[in-house]
Coordinates of C-alpha atoms and ligand atoms in Angstrom, one line a residue:
M1250 CA -75.2 -57.3 -43.4
N1251 CA -75.5 -60.8 -41.9
P1252 CA -72.1 -61.7 -40.4
D1253 CA -72.4 -65.2 -41.9
P1254 CA -71.6 -64.7 -45.6
Q1255 CA -73.5 -67.8 -46.6
L1256 CA -76.7 -66.5 -44.9
H1257 CA -76.0 -63.1 -46.3
D1258 CA -76.1 -64.6 -49.8
L1259 CA -79.3 -66.5 -49.1
F1260 CA -81.0 -63.5 -47.7
T1261 CA -80.0 -61.4 -50.7
L1262 CA -81.5 -64.1 -53.0
L1263 CA -84.7 -64.3 -51.0
R1264 CA -85.3 -60.6 -51.3
F1265 CA -86.1 -60.9 -55.0
S1266 CA -89.9 -61.3 -55.4
S1267 CA -89.4 -63.7 -58.3
I1268 CA -93.0 -64.9 -58.7
S1269 CA -93.0 -66.5 -62.1
T1270 CA -96.8 -66.6 -62.6
D1271 CA -97.4 -62.9 -62.1
P1272 CA -96.3 -60.6 -64.9
A1273 CA -96.0 -57.7 -62.4
H1274 CA -92.9 -59.4 -61.0
Q1275 CA -91.0 -59.6 -64.4
P1276 CA -88.3 -57.1 -63.4
Q1277 CA -87.6 -59.0 -60.2
M1278 CA -87.3 -62.2 -62.2
Q1279 CA -84.7 -60.6 -64.4
A1280 CA -82.8 -59.2 -61.4
C1281 CA -82.9 -62.5 -59.6
A1282 CA -81.5 -64.3 -62.7
A1283 CA -78.8 -61.7 -63.0
W1284 CA -77.8 -62.2 -59.3
V1285 CA -77.5 -66.0 -59.7
A1286 CA -75.4 -65.5 -62.9
E1287 CA -73.2 -63.0 -61.2
K1288 CA -72.7 -65.3 -58.2
M1289 CA -71.6 -68.1 -60.5
S1290 CA -69.2 -65.8 -62.3
C1291 CA -67.6 -64.8 -59.0
L1292 CA -66.9 -68.5 -58.5
G1293 CA -65.0 -68.6 -61.8
F1294 CA -67.8 -70.2 -63.8
S1295 CA -68.6 -68.9 -67.2
S1296 CA -72.3 -68.0 -66.8
T1297 CA -74.9 -66.9 -69.3
I1298 CA -78.4 -65.7 -69.0
H1299 CA -80.5 -67.2 -71.8
P1300 CA -83.7 -65.3 -72.5
T1301 CA -86.8 -67.3 -73.3
P1302 CA -90.3 -66.2 -74.4
G1303 CA -90.9 -66.4 -70.6
H1304 CA -88.3 -66.1 -67.9
P1305 CA -84.6 -66.4 -68.4
I1306 CA -82.5 -69.5 -67.8
V1307 CA -79.1 -69.2 -66.1
L1308 CA -76.5 -71.7 -67.3
A1309 CA -73.0 -71.8 -65.7
R1310 CA -70.2 -74.1 -66.2
K1311 CA -66.5 -74.6 -65.5
K1312 CA -64.1 -75.4 -68.3
P1313 CA -64.4 -79.2 -68.4
S1314 CA -61.4 -81.4 -67.5
P1315 CA -61.2 -84.5 -69.8
G1316 CA -61.7 -87.8 -68.0
K1317 CA -63.8 -86.4 -65.2
K1318 CA -67.5 -87.2 -64.8
T1319 CA -69.9 -84.3 -65.6
V1320 CA -72.7 -83.5 -63.1
L1321 CA -75.5 -81.1 -63.8
I1322 CA -77.1 -79.4 -60.9
Y1323 CA -80.6 -78.0 -61.5
G1324 CA -82.6 -75.6 -59.4
H1325 CA -85.3 -72.9 -59.9
Y1326 CA -85.2 -69.3 -58.8
D1327 CA -88.9 -68.7 -59.3
V1328 CA -91.3 -69.0 -56.4
Q1329 CA -95.1 -69.3 -55.9
P1330 CA -97.4 -66.4 -55.2
V1331 CA -97.5 -65.2 -51.6
D1332 CA -101.3 -64.8 -51.0
P1333 CA -103.0 -64.8 -48.6
L1334 CA -100.5 -62.1 -47.5
H1335 CA -102.2 -61.4 -44.1
L1336 CA -101.3 -64.8 -42.8
W1337 CA -97.5 -64.2 -43.0
T1338 CA -95.9 -63.4 -39.7
H1339 CA -93.2 -61.4 -41.6
P1340 CA -93.2 -59.9 -45.1
P1341 CA -92.5 -62.8 -47.5
F1342 CA -89.6 -61.1 -49.2
E1343 CA -87.9 -59.8 -46.1
P1344 CA -86.3 -63.0 -44.8
H1345 CA -86.6 -63.4 -41.0
L1346 CA -84.3 -65.5 -38.9
E1347 CA -85.5 -66.7 -35.5
N1348 CA -84.5 -69.8 -33.5
G1349 CA -82.5 -71.1 -36.4
I1350 CA -85.4 -71.0 -38.8
I1351 CA -85.5 -68.7 -41.9
T1352 CA -88.9 -67.6 -42.9
A1353 CA -89.4 -66.2 -46.5
R1354 CA -91.1 -67.2 -49.7
G1355 CA -88.6 -69.4 -51.6
A1356 CA -86.6 -70.2 -48.4
T1357 CA -87.0 -73.9 -49.0
D1358 CA -88.6 -74.1 -52.5
N1359 CA -86.1 -73.7 -54.0
K1360 CA -83.6 -70.9 -53.3
G1361 CA -82.2 -72.2 -50.0
Q1362 CA -81.8 -75.7 -51.6
F1363 CA -80.1 -74.7 -54.8
L1364 CA -77.9 -72.0 -53.2
A1365 CA -76.6 -74.7 -50.8
H1366 CA -75.1 -76.5 -53.8
I1367 CA -73.5 -73.3 -55.1
L1368 CA -72.1 -72.5 -51.7
G1369 CA -70.8 -76.1 -51.3
V1370 CA -68.9 -75.6 -54.6
Q1371 CA -67.6 -72.2 -53.2
E1372 CA -66.3 -73.9 -50.0
T1373 CA -64.5 -76.5 -52.1
L1374 CA -62.9 -73.9 -54.3
D1375 CA -62.1 -71.6 -51.3
S1376 CA -60.2 -74.5 -49.6
G1377 CA -58.0 -74.6 -52.7
T1378 CA -59.3 -78.1 -53.7
E1379 CA -60.0 -78.9 -57.3
L1380 CA -63.6 -79.8 -58.0
P1381 CA -63.8 -83.7 -58.3
V1382 CA -66.2 -83.5 -61.3
N1383 CA -67.1 -81.3 -64.2
L1384 CA -70.0 -79.1 -63.2
I1385 CA -72.9 -77.5 -64.9
F1386 CA -75.5 -75.4 -63.1
L1387 CA -78.8 -74.9 -64.8
I1388 CA -81.1 -72.6 -62.8
E1389 CA -84.4 -71.8 -64.4
G1390 CA -87.2 -69.4 -63.6
E1391 CA -90.3 -71.3 -64.7
E1392 CA -90.5 -74.4 -62.6
E1393 CA -93.5 -73.3 -60.6
I1394 CA -95.4 -72.8 -63.9
G1395 CA -94.5 -76.1 -65.4
S1396 CA -91.2 -75.3 -67.1
P1397 CA -92.8 -74.4 -70.5
H1398 CA -89.6 -73.2 -72.2
L1399 CA -87.0 -75.6 -70.7
P1400 CA -87.7 -78.6 -72.9
A1401 CA -86.9 -76.6 -76.1
F1402 CA -83.8 -75.2 -74.4
L1403 CA -82.6 -78.8 -73.6
E1404 CA -83.1 -79.8 -77.2
Q1405 CA -81.2 -76.8 -78.5
H1406 CA -78.3 -77.2 -76.0
R1407 CA -78.3 -81.0 -75.9
E1408 CA -74.5 -81.2 -76.6
E1409 CA -73.6 -78.5 -74.2
L1410 CA -75.7 -80.1 -71.5
A1411 CA -74.3 -83.6 -72.0
C1412 CA -73.7 -85.1 -68.5
D1413 CA -73.5 -88.3 -66.6
V1414 CA -76.0 -87.5 -63.9
I1415 CA -78.3 -84.7 -62.7
V1416 CA -78.7 -83.6 -59.1
I1417 CA -81.7 -81.7 -57.7
S1418 CA -82.4 -80.6 -54.2
D1419 CA -86.0 -79.6 -54.5
T1420 CA -87.8 -82.3 -52.5
G1421 CA -88.3 -83.2 -48.9
M1422 CA -86.8 -85.0 -45.9
I1423 CA -89.0 -87.4 -43.9
A1424 CA -88.0 -85.8 -40.6
P1425 CA -85.3 -83.4 -39.2
G1426 CA -81.9 -85.0 -39.4
L1427 CA -83.1 -88.0 -41.4
P1428 CA -81.4 -87.9 -44.8
T1429 CA -83.9 -88.8 -47.6
F1430 CA -83.3 -90.1 -51.1
T1431 CA -86.3 -89.6 -53.4
Y1432 CA -86.5 -92.1 -56.3
G1433 CA -89.9 -91.1 -57.7
L1434 CA -92.1 -88.1 -58.4
R1435 CA -95.7 -87.8 -59.4
G1436 CA -96.4 -86.2 -62.8
I1437 CA -99.1 -83.6 -63.3
A1438 CA -101.7 -82.5 -65.9
A1439 CA -103.7 -79.3 -65.5
L1440 CA -107.0 -78.1 -66.9
E1441 CA -109.5 -75.4 -66.4
L1442 CA -113.2 -75.6 -67.2
F1443 CA -115.7 -72.9 -67.8
L1444 CA -119.5 -73.2 -67.8
T1445 CA -121.7 -70.6 -69.3
G1446 CA -125.5 -70.5 -68.7
P1447 CA -127.4 -67.3 -69.4
D1448 CA -125.5 -64.8 -71.6
K1449 CA -125.5 -62.3 -68.7
D1450 CA -126.0 -62.4 -64.9
L1451 CA -129.7 -62.5 -64.1
H1452 CA -132.0 -61.5 -61.3
S1453 CA -132.3 -64.7 -59.3
G1454 CA -135.9 -63.9 -58.4
I1455 CA -137.1 -63.0 -61.8
Y1456 CA -135.5 -65.9 -63.6
G1457 CA -134.4 -68.3 -60.9
G1458 CA -136.0 -71.8 -61.5
A1459 CA -136.3 -71.3 -65.3
V1460 CA -132.7 -71.8 -66.4
A1461 CA -129.8 -73.8 -65.1
N1462 CA -127.5 -72.1 -62.6
P1463 CA -123.9 -72.7 -63.8
I1464 CA -122.6 -73.0 -60.2
T1465 CA -125.0 -75.8 -59.4
V1466 CA -124.1 -77.6 -62.7
L1467 CA -120.4 -77.1 -61.9
A1468 CA -120.8 -78.5 -58.4
R1469 CA -122.6 -81.6 -59.8
L1470 CA -120.1 -82.1 -62.6
L1471 CA -117.2 -81.9 -60.2
G1472 CA -119.0 -84.3 -58.0
T1473 CA -118.7 -86.9 -60.8
L1474 CA -114.9 -87.0 -60.5
H1475 CA -114.7 -89.2 -57.4
D1476 CA -116.6 -92.2 -56.1
E1477 CA -117.5 -93.0 -52.5
Q1478 CA -114.2 -95.0 -52.1
G1479 CA -112.1 -92.0 -53.0
R1480 CA -111.2 -93.3 -56.4
V1481 CA -111.2 -91.1 -59.6
R1482 CA -114.2 -92.1 -61.7
I1483 CA -112.8 -91.1 -65.1
P1484 CA -112.9 -94.2 -67.3
G1485 CA -109.5 -95.5 -68.0
F1486 CA -107.8 -93.3 -65.4
Y1487 CA -106.2 -96.2 -63.6
S1488 CA -105.4 -98.4 -66.6
Q1489 CA -101.7 -97.5 -66.8
V1490 CA -101.1 -97.2 -63.0
R1491 CA -98.2 -99.3 -61.8
E1492 CA -98.9 -100.9 -58.5
L1493 CA -96.7 -100.2 -55.5
Q1494 CA -94.0 -102.8 -55.0
S1495 CA -94.2 -104.8 -51.8
W1496 CA -90.7 -103.7 -50.6
E1497 CA -91.9 -100.1 -50.9
R1498 CA -94.9 -100.7 -48.8
E1499 CA -92.8 -102.4 -46.1
A1500 CA -90.1 -99.7 -46.1
W1501 CA -92.6 -96.8 -45.9
K1502 CA -94.4 -98.5 -43.0
K1503 CA -91.2 -98.1 -41.0
L1504 CA -90.8 -94.4 -41.7
P1505 CA -91.4 -92.0 -38.8
L1506 CA -94.3 -90.4 -40.8
G1507 CA -97.4 -92.4 -40.2
D1508 CA -101.1 -91.5 -40.8
S1509 CA -101.4 -89.6 -37.5
D1510 CA -98.3 -87.5 -38.3
L1511 CA -99.6 -86.6 -41.7
L1512 CA -103.0 -85.7 -40.3
Q1513 CA -101.3 -83.4 -37.8
L1514 CA -99.2 -81.8 -40.5
T1515 CA -102.2 -81.0 -42.6
G1516 CA -104.3 -79.5 -39.8
S1517 CA -107.4 -81.2 -41.3
P1518 CA -110.1 -82.7 -39.1
A1519 CA -109.6 -86.2 -40.6
L1520 CA -107.7 -88.0 -43.3
A1521 CA -109.5 -88.9 -46.5
G1522 CA -108.6 -90.5 -49.9
E1523 CA -108.5 -93.7 -51.8
D1524 CA -109.5 -96.8 -49.7
G1525 CA -106.9 -99.4 -49.1
Y1526 CA -103.8 -97.2 -49.0
S1527 CA -102.0 -95.4 -46.1
A1528 CA -101.8 -91.6 -46.3
L1529 CA -98.2 -91.8 -47.4
E1530 CA -98.9 -94.4 -50.1
R1531 CA -101.7 -92.2 -51.4
C1532 CA -99.4 -89.2 -51.7
Y1533 CA -96.3 -91.0 -53.0
A1534 CA -97.7 -93.6 -55.4
R1535 CA -101.4 -93.1 -56.2
P1536 CA -102.9 -90.7 -58.7
T1537 CA -105.4 -88.0 -57.8
A1538 CA -107.8 -85.5 -59.3
E1539 CA -107.5 -82.3 -57.3
L1540 CA -109.6 -79.1 -57.4
N1541 CA -107.3 -76.1 -57.1
G1542 CA -109.8 -73.3 -57.5
I1543 CA -113.4 -72.6 -58.1
S1544 CA -115.2 -69.4 -59.0
G1545 CA -118.5 -68.0 -60.0
G1546 CA -121.2 -65.6 -58.8
Y1547 CA -121.0 -63.0 -56.2
Q1548 CA -117.9 -63.1 -53.9
G1549 CA -118.2 -59.7 -52.1
E1550 CA -119.5 -58.7 -48.7
G1551 CA -123.2 -59.4 -47.9
T1552 CA -125.6 -60.9 -50.3
K1553 CA -126.5 -60.4 -54.0
T1554 CA -129.4 -62.2 -55.5
V1555 CA -127.8 -63.1 -58.8
L1556 CA -128.1 -66.1 -61.1
P1557 CA -124.6 -66.0 -62.5
S1558 CA -123.8 -66.3 -66.2
R1559 CA -120.6 -68.2 -65.6
A1560 CA -118.8 -70.6 -63.2
S1561 CA -115.3 -72.1 -63.6
A1562 CA -112.9 -74.5 -61.9
K1563 CA -109.2 -75.2 -62.0
L1564 CA -108.1 -78.8 -61.7
T1565 CA -104.8 -80.7 -61.6
F1566 CA -104.3 -84.5 -61.8
R1567 CA -101.3 -85.9 -60.0
L1568 CA -100.0 -88.9 -62.0
V1569 CA -97.9 -91.9 -61.2
P1570 CA -95.9 -94.3 -63.5
D1571 CA -96.9 -95.2 -66.2
Q1572 CA -99.8 -92.7 -66.7
D1573 CA -99.4 -90.3 -69.6
P1574 CA -100.5 -86.7 -69.0
D1575 CA -101.8 -86.3 -72.6
I1576 CA -104.0 -89.4 -72.4
I1577 CA -105.3 -88.5 -69.0
L1578 CA -106.2 -85.0 -70.2
E1579 CA -108.1 -86.5 -73.1
Q1580 CA -109.9 -89.0 -70.9
A1581 CA -110.8 -86.2 -68.4
C1582 CA -112.2 -83.9 -71.2
Q1583 CA -114.3 -86.7 -72.5
H1584 CA -115.7 -87.5 -69.1
L1585 CA -116.5 -83.9 -68.4
R1586 CA -118.2 -83.4 -71.8
E1587 CA -120.3 -86.6 -71.3
H1588 CA -121.5 -85.6 -67.8
C1589 CA -122.2 -81.9 -68.6
P1590 CA -125.9 -81.3 -69.3
R1591 CA -127.0 -79.3 -72.4
T1592 CA -128.4 -76.6 -70.1
V1593 CA -125.0 -74.9 -70.1
H1594 CA -122.0 -74.4 -72.5
L1595 CA -118.8 -76.1 -71.5
E1596 CA -115.3 -74.9 -72.5
I1597 CA -112.2 -76.7 -71.4
K1598 CA -108.6 -75.3 -71.6
T1599 CA -105.8 -77.7 -70.9
G1600 CA -102.7 -76.4 -69.1
H1601 CA -99.2 -77.5 -68.3
S1602 CA -98.3 -81.1 -67.8
G1603 CA -95.3 -83.3 -66.8
K1604 CA -94.7 -87.0 -66.7
P1605 CA -94.1 -89.0 -63.5
Y1606 CA -90.6 -90.2 -62.7
L1607 CA -89.3 -93.4 -61.2
V1608 CA -85.8 -94.7 -61.0
D1609 CA -84.1 -97.7 -59.3
P1610 CA -82.7 -96.3 -56.0
H1611 CA -80.1 -99.0 -55.9
N1612 CA -78.3 -98.2 -59.1
P1613 CA -74.6 -97.1 -58.7
Y1614 CA -75.4 -93.3 -58.8
G1615 CA -78.2 -93.9 -56.3
Q1616 CA -75.9 -95.7 -54.0
A1617 CA -73.3 -93.0 -54.3
A1618 CA -75.9 -90.4 -53.4
Q1619 CA -77.0 -92.4 -50.4
R1620 CA -73.4 -92.6 -49.1
A1621 CA -73.1 -88.9 -49.5
L1622 CA -76.4 -88.3 -47.7
A1623 CA -75.3 -90.5 -44.8
R1624 CA -72.0 -88.6 -44.5
A1625 CA -73.7 -85.2 -44.6
F1626 CA -76.1 -86.2 -41.8
D1627 CA -74.0 -87.8 -39.1
H1628 CA -74.1 -91.3 -40.7
A1629 CA -77.8 -91.7 -40.4
E1630 CA -79.2 -94.3 -42.8
P1631 CA -81.1 -92.5 -45.6
A1632 CA -84.8 -93.1 -46.0
L1633 CA -85.9 -94.1 -49.5
I1634 CA -89.1 -92.5 -50.6
R1635 CA -91.1 -91.3 -53.6
E1636 CA -92.7 -87.8 -53.4
G1637 CA -96.2 -86.6 -54.2
G1638 CA -95.0 -83.3 -55.7
S1639 CA -93.8 -82.8 -59.3
I1640 CA -90.7 -81.5 -61.0
P1641 CA -91.9 -81.8 -64.6
I1642 CA -88.4 -81.4 -66.2
V1643 CA -87.0 -84.5 -64.5
A1644 CA -88.8 -86.9 -66.9
T1645 CA -87.7 -84.6 -69.8
F1646 CA -84.1 -84.7 -68.7
K1647 CA -84.3 -88.5 -69.0
E1648 CA -85.9 -88.2 -72.5
V1649 CA -83.7 -85.5 -74.0
L1650 CA -80.4 -85.9 -72.2
G1651 CA -80.7 -89.7 -71.4
V1652 CA -79.7 -89.4 -67.8
D1653 CA -81.1 -90.1 -64.4
T1654 CA -81.7 -87.5 -61.7
L1655 CA -80.7 -87.8 -58.1
L1656 CA -83.3 -86.1 -55.9
L1657 CA -81.7 -85.1 -52.6
G1658 CA -84.2 -83.0 -50.8
L1659 CA -83.6 -80.8 -47.8
A1660 CA -87.2 -79.5 -47.1
L1661 CA -88.9 -80.6 -43.9
P1662 CA -92.5 -81.8 -43.8
D1663 CA -93.6 -78.6 -42.1
C1664 CA -91.7 -76.2 -44.4
R1665 CA -94.9 -74.7 -45.7
A1666 CA -93.8 -74.6 -49.3
H1667 CA -96.4 -72.7 -51.4
S1668 CA -98.1 -71.5 -48.1
P1669 CA -97.7 -68.5 -45.9
N1670 CA -94.7 -68.6 -43.6
E1671 CA -92.6 -70.9 -45.8
N1672 CA -89.5 -71.7 -43.8
F1673 CA -86.1 -73.5 -44.0
P1674 CA -83.8 -74.3 -41.0
V1675 CA -80.3 -72.9 -41.1
A1676 CA -79.2 -76.4 -40.1
N1677 CA -80.7 -77.8 -43.4
F1678 CA -79.1 -75.1 -45.4
K1679 CA -75.7 -75.9 -43.9
A1680 CA -76.3 -79.7 -44.3
G1681 CA -77.0 -79.0 -48.0
I1682 CA -73.6 -77.2 -48.3
R1683 CA -71.9 -80.3 -46.7
L1684 CA -74.0 -82.6 -48.9
N1685 CA -72.8 -81.0 -52.1
Q1686 CA -69.2 -81.6 -51.2
E1687 CA -69.7 -85.2 -50.1
L1688 CA -71.8 -85.9 -53.1
L1689 CA -69.4 -84.6 -55.7
R1690 CA -66.6 -86.6 -54.1
E1691 CA -68.8 -89.8 -54.2
L1692 CA -69.9 -89.1 -57.8
A1693 CA -66.3 -88.6 -59.1
Ligands
LIG1980 N1 -90.3 -78.4 -55.0 C1 -91.6 -78.6 -55.6 C2 -91.8 -80.1 -56.0 C3 -91.9 -81.0 -54.8 C4 -92.4 -80.6 -53.6 C5 -91.5 -82.3 -55.0 C6 -92.5 -81.5 -52.6 C7 -91.6 -83.1 -53.9 C8 -92.0 -82.7 -52.7 C9 -91.7 -77.8 -56.9 O1 -91.2 -76.5 -56.8 C10 -93.2 -77.7 -57.2 O2 -93.9 -77.1 -56.4 N2 -93.6 -78.2 -58.3 C11 -94.9 -77.9 -58.8 C12 -94.9 -78.2 -60.3 C13 -96.1 -77.7 -61.0 C14 -96.4 -76.3 -60.8 C15 -96.0 -78.0 -62.5 C16 -95.9 -78.8 -58.1 O3 -95.6 -80.0 -57.7 O4 -97.0 -78.4 -57.8
LIG1981 ZN1 -92.7 -75.4 -55.6

């Protein structure tokens, strides 16, 4: 057992292989939800595990005291798949601590971050202090697959979930020790396209040259998505995009994360993207069309002279205010259909989606959160940023519960979320525990 009980809890939580996208991990999802619910019960919360057609939602709350504000803290216990496994220096579900850094899948995204809030509450209660606000914890298991069942849950439990503000630590910090307040997230819209040529794989010598090769057609089709200036070529794609405000551009220029830092973090040979914007601006405030996967033909060792029957690609669009995922998907489907030649059949399946989010960082809750951030991080002045990643439920919280979300991330730029060797410094975990206490005091 780890002699530090807080790290012991984190390591226990990290040992569940709670990969939401993979049905093989369903029992671990259940077990992980049960552990979270039990942890909350031990802190005197009444906690319930709500089954959904997918993975369960854990809801925990204290008996509310009238007159106090109500804060809802959201997190997710599901994680992304671990492949490619051979690139991990330690097994992803056996947390490893070295030089103050914890390496494990979920360490930063999001188990380390939401557990810090739970343990912050535990420290308050252990010190015999009353919680300054009424608290609800909502910890779901489907964030990494687009939260498909959470919107209906919010509708069904609207009254029970009524609150003044929502708090999430599932975003990043600009640099170690630099507290960061995120006031915007990109939205997302996913689709998958399938091209079918011949009704079976063919001998590429016997038939090659006589019919279209679906991989070639796919490559050309995907090539129509961007122009030479790095802009997305889908008609109408930019029509609802809100331009960056000048104060944002000025503030972001001063951040200690310039183009060269971003280049170094990615490990790419060069930066690329839409002309006229810095790398940070492209990630925070410009929309993209991104290919996430492509397949077709022979993938095994050596060669195989095949003319494949099928080829497919997975795409996601990252969206910014005021783009609407449904409209973007419609425009994308139309563009792909128009550019696809009749030599193949095209099938498109749309996937999950989530709206972008943007809030005024200077509103009273934003200011309270920034005071708490400064206190938790040695009085450093918080950076104000938007993030390129998505937390689809945040826009839904606003729509269904009518409240804003404070995004107080603890992940570092090199945390390797979704990659091999995901990691989280113990210092950030402990800062999160302090942050929770400062924050609840400020929000009271
Ligand atoms: N924690 C991330 C979101 C995030 C990461 C926000 C970095 C800001 C900075 C979250 O767990 C995540 O990965 N979300 C997915 C959502 C998608 C699967 C619907 C994402 O952004 O890809
Ligand atoms: Zn994630």
